[in-house]
mmCIF file of C-alpha atoms in Angstrom:
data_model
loop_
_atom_site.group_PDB
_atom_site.id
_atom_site.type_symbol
_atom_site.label_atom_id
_atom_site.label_comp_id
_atom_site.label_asym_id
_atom_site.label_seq_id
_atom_site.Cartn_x
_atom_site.Cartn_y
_atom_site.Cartn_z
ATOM 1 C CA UNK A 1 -10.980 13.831 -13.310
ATOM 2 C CA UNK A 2 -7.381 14.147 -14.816
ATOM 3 C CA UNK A 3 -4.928 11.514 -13.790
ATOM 4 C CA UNK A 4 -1.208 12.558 -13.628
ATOM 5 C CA UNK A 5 0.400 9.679 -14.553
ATOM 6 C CA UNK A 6 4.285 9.031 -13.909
ATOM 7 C CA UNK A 7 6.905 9.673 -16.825
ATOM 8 C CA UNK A 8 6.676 7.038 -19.398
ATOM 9 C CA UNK A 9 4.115 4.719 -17.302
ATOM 10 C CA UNK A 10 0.754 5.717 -18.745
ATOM 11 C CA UNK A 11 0.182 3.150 -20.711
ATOM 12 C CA UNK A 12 1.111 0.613 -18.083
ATOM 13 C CA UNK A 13 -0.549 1.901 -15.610
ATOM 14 C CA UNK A 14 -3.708 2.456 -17.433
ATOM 15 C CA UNK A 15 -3.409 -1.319 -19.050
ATOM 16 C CA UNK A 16 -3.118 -2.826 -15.349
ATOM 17 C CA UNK A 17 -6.521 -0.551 -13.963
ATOM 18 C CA UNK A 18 -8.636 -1.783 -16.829
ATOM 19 C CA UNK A 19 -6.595 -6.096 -16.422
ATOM 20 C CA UNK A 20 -7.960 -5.656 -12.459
ATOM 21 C CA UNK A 21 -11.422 -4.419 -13.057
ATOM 22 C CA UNK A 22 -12.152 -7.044 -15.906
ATOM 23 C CA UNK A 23 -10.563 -9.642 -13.814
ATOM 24 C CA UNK A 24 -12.485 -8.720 -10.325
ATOM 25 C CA UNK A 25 -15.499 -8.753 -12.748
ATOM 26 C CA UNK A 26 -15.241 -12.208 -13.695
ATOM 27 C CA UNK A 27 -13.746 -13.587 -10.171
ATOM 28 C CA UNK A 28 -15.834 -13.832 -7.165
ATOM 29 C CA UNK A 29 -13.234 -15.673 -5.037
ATOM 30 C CA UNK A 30 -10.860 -13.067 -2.847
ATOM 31 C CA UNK A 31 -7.691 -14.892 -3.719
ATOM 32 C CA UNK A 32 -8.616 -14.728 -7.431
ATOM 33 C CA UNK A 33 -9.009 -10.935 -7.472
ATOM 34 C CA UNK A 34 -6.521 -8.258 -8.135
ATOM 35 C CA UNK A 35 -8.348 -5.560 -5.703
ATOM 36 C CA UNK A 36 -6.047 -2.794 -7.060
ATOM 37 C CA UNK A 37 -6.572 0.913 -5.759
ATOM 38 C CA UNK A 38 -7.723 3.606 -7.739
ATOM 39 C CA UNK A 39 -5.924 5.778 -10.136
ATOM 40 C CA UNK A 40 -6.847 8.443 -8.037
ATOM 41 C CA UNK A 41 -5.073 7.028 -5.082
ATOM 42 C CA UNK A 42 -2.152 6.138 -6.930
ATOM 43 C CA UNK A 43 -1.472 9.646 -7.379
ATOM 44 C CA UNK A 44 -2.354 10.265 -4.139
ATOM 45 C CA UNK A 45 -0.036 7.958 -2.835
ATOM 46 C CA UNK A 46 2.942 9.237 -5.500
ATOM 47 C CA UNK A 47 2.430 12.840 -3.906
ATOM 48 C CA UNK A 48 3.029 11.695 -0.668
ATOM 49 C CA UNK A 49 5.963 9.661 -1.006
ATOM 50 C CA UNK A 50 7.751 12.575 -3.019
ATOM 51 C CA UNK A 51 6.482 15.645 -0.719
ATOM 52 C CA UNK A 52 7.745 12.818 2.360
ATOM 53 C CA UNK A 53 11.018 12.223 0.377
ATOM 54 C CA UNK A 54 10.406 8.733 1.997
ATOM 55 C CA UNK A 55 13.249 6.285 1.429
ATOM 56 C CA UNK A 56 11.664 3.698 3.399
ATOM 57 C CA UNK A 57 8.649 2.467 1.947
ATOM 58 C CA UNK A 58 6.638 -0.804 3.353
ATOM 59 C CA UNK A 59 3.871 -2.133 1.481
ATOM 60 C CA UNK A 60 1.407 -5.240 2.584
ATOM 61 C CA UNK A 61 -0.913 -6.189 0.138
ATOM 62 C CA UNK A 62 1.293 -6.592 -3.560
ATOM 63 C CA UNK A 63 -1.535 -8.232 -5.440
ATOM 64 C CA UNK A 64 -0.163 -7.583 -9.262
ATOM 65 C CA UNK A 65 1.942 -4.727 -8.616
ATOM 66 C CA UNK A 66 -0.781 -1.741 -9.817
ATOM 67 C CA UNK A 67 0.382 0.104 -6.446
ATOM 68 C CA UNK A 68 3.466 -1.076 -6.067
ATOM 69 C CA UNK A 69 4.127 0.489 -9.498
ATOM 70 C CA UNK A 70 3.096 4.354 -8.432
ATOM 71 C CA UNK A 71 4.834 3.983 -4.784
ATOM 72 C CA UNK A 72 8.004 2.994 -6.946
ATOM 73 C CA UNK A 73 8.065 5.275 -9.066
ATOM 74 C CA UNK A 74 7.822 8.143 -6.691
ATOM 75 C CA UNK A 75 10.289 6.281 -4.519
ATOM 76 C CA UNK A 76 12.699 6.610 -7.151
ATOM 77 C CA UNK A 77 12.175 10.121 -8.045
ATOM 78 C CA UNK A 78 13.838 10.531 -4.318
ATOM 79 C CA UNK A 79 16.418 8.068 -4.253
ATOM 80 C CA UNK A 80 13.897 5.750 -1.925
ATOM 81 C CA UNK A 81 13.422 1.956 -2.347
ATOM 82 C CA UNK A 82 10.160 -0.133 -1.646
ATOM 83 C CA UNK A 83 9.560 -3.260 0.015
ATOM 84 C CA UNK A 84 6.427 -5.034 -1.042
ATOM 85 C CA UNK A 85 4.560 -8.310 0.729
ATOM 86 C CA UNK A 86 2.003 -10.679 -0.409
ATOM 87 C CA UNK A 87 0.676 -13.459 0.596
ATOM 88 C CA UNK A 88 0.606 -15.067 -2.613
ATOM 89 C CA UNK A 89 3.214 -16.218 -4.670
ATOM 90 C CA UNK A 90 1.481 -16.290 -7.951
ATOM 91 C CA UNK A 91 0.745 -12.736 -7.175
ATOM 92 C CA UNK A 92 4.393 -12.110 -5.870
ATOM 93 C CA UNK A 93 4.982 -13.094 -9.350
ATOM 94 C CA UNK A 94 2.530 -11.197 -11.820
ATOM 95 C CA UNK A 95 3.945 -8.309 -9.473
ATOM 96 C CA UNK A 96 7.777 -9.005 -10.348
ATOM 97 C CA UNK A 97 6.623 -9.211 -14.001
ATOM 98 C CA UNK A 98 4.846 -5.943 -14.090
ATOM 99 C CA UNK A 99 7.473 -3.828 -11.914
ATOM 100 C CA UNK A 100 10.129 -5.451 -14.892
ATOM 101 C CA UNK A 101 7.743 -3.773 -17.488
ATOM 102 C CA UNK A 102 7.708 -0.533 -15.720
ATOM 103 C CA UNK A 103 11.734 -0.734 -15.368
ATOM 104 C CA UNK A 104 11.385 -0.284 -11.757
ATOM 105 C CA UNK A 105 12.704 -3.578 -10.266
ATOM 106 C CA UNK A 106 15.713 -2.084 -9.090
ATOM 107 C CA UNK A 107 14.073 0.147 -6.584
ATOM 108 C CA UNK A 108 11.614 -2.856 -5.407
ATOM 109 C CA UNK A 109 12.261 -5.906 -2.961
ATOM 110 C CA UNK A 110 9.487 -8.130 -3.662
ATOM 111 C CA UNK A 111 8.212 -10.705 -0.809
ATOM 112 C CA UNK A 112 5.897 -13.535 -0.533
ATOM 113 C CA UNK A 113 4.620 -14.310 3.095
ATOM 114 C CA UNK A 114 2.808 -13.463 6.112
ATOM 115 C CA UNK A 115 2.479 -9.405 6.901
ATOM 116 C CA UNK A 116 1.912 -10.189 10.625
ATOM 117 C CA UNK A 117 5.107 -11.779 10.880
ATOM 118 C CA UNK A 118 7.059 -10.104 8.881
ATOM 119 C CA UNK A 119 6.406 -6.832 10.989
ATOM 120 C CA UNK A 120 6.822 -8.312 14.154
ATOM 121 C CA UNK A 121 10.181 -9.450 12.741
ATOM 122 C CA UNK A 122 11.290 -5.784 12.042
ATOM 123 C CA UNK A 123 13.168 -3.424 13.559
ATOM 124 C CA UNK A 124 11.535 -0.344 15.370
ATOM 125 C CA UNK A 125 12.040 2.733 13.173
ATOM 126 C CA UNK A 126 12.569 0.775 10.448
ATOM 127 C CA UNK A 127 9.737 2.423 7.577
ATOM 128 C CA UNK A 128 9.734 6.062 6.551
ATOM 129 C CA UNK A 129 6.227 5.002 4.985
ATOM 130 C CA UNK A 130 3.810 1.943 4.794
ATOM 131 C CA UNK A 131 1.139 1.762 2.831
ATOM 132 C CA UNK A 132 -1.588 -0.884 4.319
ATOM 133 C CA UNK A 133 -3.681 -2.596 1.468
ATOM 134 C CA UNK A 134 -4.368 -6.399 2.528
ATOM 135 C CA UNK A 135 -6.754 -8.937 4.021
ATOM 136 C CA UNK A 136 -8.126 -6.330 6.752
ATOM 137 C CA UNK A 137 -9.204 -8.795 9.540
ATOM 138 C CA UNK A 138 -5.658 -8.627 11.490
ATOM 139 C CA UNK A 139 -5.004 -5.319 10.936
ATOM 140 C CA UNK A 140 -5.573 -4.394 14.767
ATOM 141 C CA UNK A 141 -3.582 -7.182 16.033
ATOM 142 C CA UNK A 142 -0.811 -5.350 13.657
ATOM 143 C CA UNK A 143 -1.189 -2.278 15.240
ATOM 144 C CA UNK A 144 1.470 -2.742 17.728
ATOM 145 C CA UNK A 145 4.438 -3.850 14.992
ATOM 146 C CA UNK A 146 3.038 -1.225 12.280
ATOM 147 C CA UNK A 147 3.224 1.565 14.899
ATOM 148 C CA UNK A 148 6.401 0.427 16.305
ATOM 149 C CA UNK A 149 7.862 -0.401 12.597
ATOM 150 C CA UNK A 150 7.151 3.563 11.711
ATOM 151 C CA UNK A 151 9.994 6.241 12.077
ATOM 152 C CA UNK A 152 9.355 9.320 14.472
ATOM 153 C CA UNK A 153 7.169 11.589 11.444
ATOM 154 C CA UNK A 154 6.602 8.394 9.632
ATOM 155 C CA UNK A 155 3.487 8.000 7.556
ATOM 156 C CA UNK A 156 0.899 4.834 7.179
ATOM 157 C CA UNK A 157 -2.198 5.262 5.122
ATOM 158 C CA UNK A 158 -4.343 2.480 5.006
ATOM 159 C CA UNK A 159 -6.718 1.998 1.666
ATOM 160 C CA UNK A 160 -10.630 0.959 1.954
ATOM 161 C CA UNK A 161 -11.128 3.332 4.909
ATOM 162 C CA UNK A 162 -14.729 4.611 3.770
ATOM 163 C CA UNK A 163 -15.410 1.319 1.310
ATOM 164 C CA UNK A 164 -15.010 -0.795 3.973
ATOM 165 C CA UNK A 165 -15.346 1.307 7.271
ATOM 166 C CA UNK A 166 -16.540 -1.604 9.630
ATOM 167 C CA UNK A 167 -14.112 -3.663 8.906
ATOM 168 C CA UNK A 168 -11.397 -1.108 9.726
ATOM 169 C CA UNK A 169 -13.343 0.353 12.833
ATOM 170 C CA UNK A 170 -11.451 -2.328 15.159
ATOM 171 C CA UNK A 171 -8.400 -0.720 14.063
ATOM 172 C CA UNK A 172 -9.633 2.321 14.268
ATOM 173 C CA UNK A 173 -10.145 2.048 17.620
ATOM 174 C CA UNK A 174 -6.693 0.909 18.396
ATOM 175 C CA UNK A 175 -4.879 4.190 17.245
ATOM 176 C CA UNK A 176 -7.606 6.563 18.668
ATOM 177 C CA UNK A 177 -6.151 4.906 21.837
ATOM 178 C CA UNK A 178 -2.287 5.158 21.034
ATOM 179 C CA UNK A 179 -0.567 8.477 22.421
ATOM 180 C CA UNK A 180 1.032 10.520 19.022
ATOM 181 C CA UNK A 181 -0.845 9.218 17.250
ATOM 182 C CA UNK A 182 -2.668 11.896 14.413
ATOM 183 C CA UNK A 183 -5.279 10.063 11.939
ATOM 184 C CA UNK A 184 -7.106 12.087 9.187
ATOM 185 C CA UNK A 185 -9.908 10.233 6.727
ATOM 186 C CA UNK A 186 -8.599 11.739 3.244
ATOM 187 C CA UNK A 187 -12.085 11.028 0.866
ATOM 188 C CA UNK A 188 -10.034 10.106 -2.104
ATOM 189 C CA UNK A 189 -10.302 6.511 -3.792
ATOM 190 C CA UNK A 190 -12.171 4.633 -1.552
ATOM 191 C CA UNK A 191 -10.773 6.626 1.339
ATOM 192 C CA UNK A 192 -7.666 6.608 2.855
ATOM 193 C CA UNK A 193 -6.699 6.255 6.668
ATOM 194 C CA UNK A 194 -3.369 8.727 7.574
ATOM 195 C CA UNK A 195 -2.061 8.243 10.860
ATOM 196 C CA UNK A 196 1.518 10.244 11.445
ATOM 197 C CA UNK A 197 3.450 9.487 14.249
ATOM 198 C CA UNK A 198 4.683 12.187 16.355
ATOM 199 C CA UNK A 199 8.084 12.823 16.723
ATOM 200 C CA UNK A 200 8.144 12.375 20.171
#
């Protein structure tokens, strides 16, 4: 398959695939890995921001900044910014690092800290877009906050939907059950949870 790559990132990008695969080779421990997304889903994820025009992007689950790279990029493209939460710090870092190598830092706010409370800390409306790549054992108990954090035709697509279907099916469940809510399974990566939010 042919990636389409962003202007000028290529090499990055491509560098920063081949750093997380070597690294979640060698590293058995979760914390230790990088867990990035495909290239495949990066591109993915760049069409939908710029077809969105999204200006608010949320994304939970940094790790070294691979996706946080493609998301802004596209975000800039359409005058968008990006706000990006980890857990960990040393992460939060390598991320910073990398999004300074891509010249994107501008259109990034970079966080270190707990995605459950961080969402139940925002405002309602508050994300054109959210992008849900973390540790997915509390992902239904974020259901409420992500759904209530999305705009009226906002977006959330949630990575490891057919790689690690069991593990999502609690959370599954939860938006089968939520009125306006409309969830595809795109088989690209390793498969992506949509869910758009109805505009009323």
């Amino acid at each position: 398959m042919s990636i389409s790559y962003p202007s000028g990132l290529r090499e990055l990008l491509e560098e920063l695939a081949t750093f997380g695969e070597r690294n979640d080779a060698t590293n058995t421990e979760r914390a230790s890995r990088m867990l990035n997304i495909t290239p495949e889903t990066g591109v993915f994820l760049s069409v939908l921001v710029r077809s969105m025009s999204a200006r608010n992007i949320l994304e939970l689950g940094t790790s070294n900044g691979y996706s946080t790279v493609w998301l802004a990029s596209a975000a800039a493209a359409v005058g968008g910014r990006v706000t990006t939460l980890d857990v960990d710090a040393r992460k939060t870092r390598l991320a910073i690092h990398n999004l300074r190598r891509a010249g994107l830092e501008h259109v990034v706010e970079p966080l270190t800290g707990d995605a459950g409370a961080h969402l139940a800390r925002g405002a309602a409306g508050s994300w054109d877009f959210i992008f849900l790549d973390a540790d997915r054992e509390p992902y239904a108990t974020w259901w409420p906050d992500l759904w209530r954090g999305l705009k009226p035709n906002g977006l959330l697509v949630v990575d490891n939907a057919v790689s690690h279907a069991a593990e999502m099916e609690p959370l599954v469940e939860r938006i089968r059950q939520e009125p306006g809510a409309t969830q595809v399974l795109v088989p690209v990566g390793k498969g992506e949870l949509m869910v758009l939010k109805a505009t009323r």
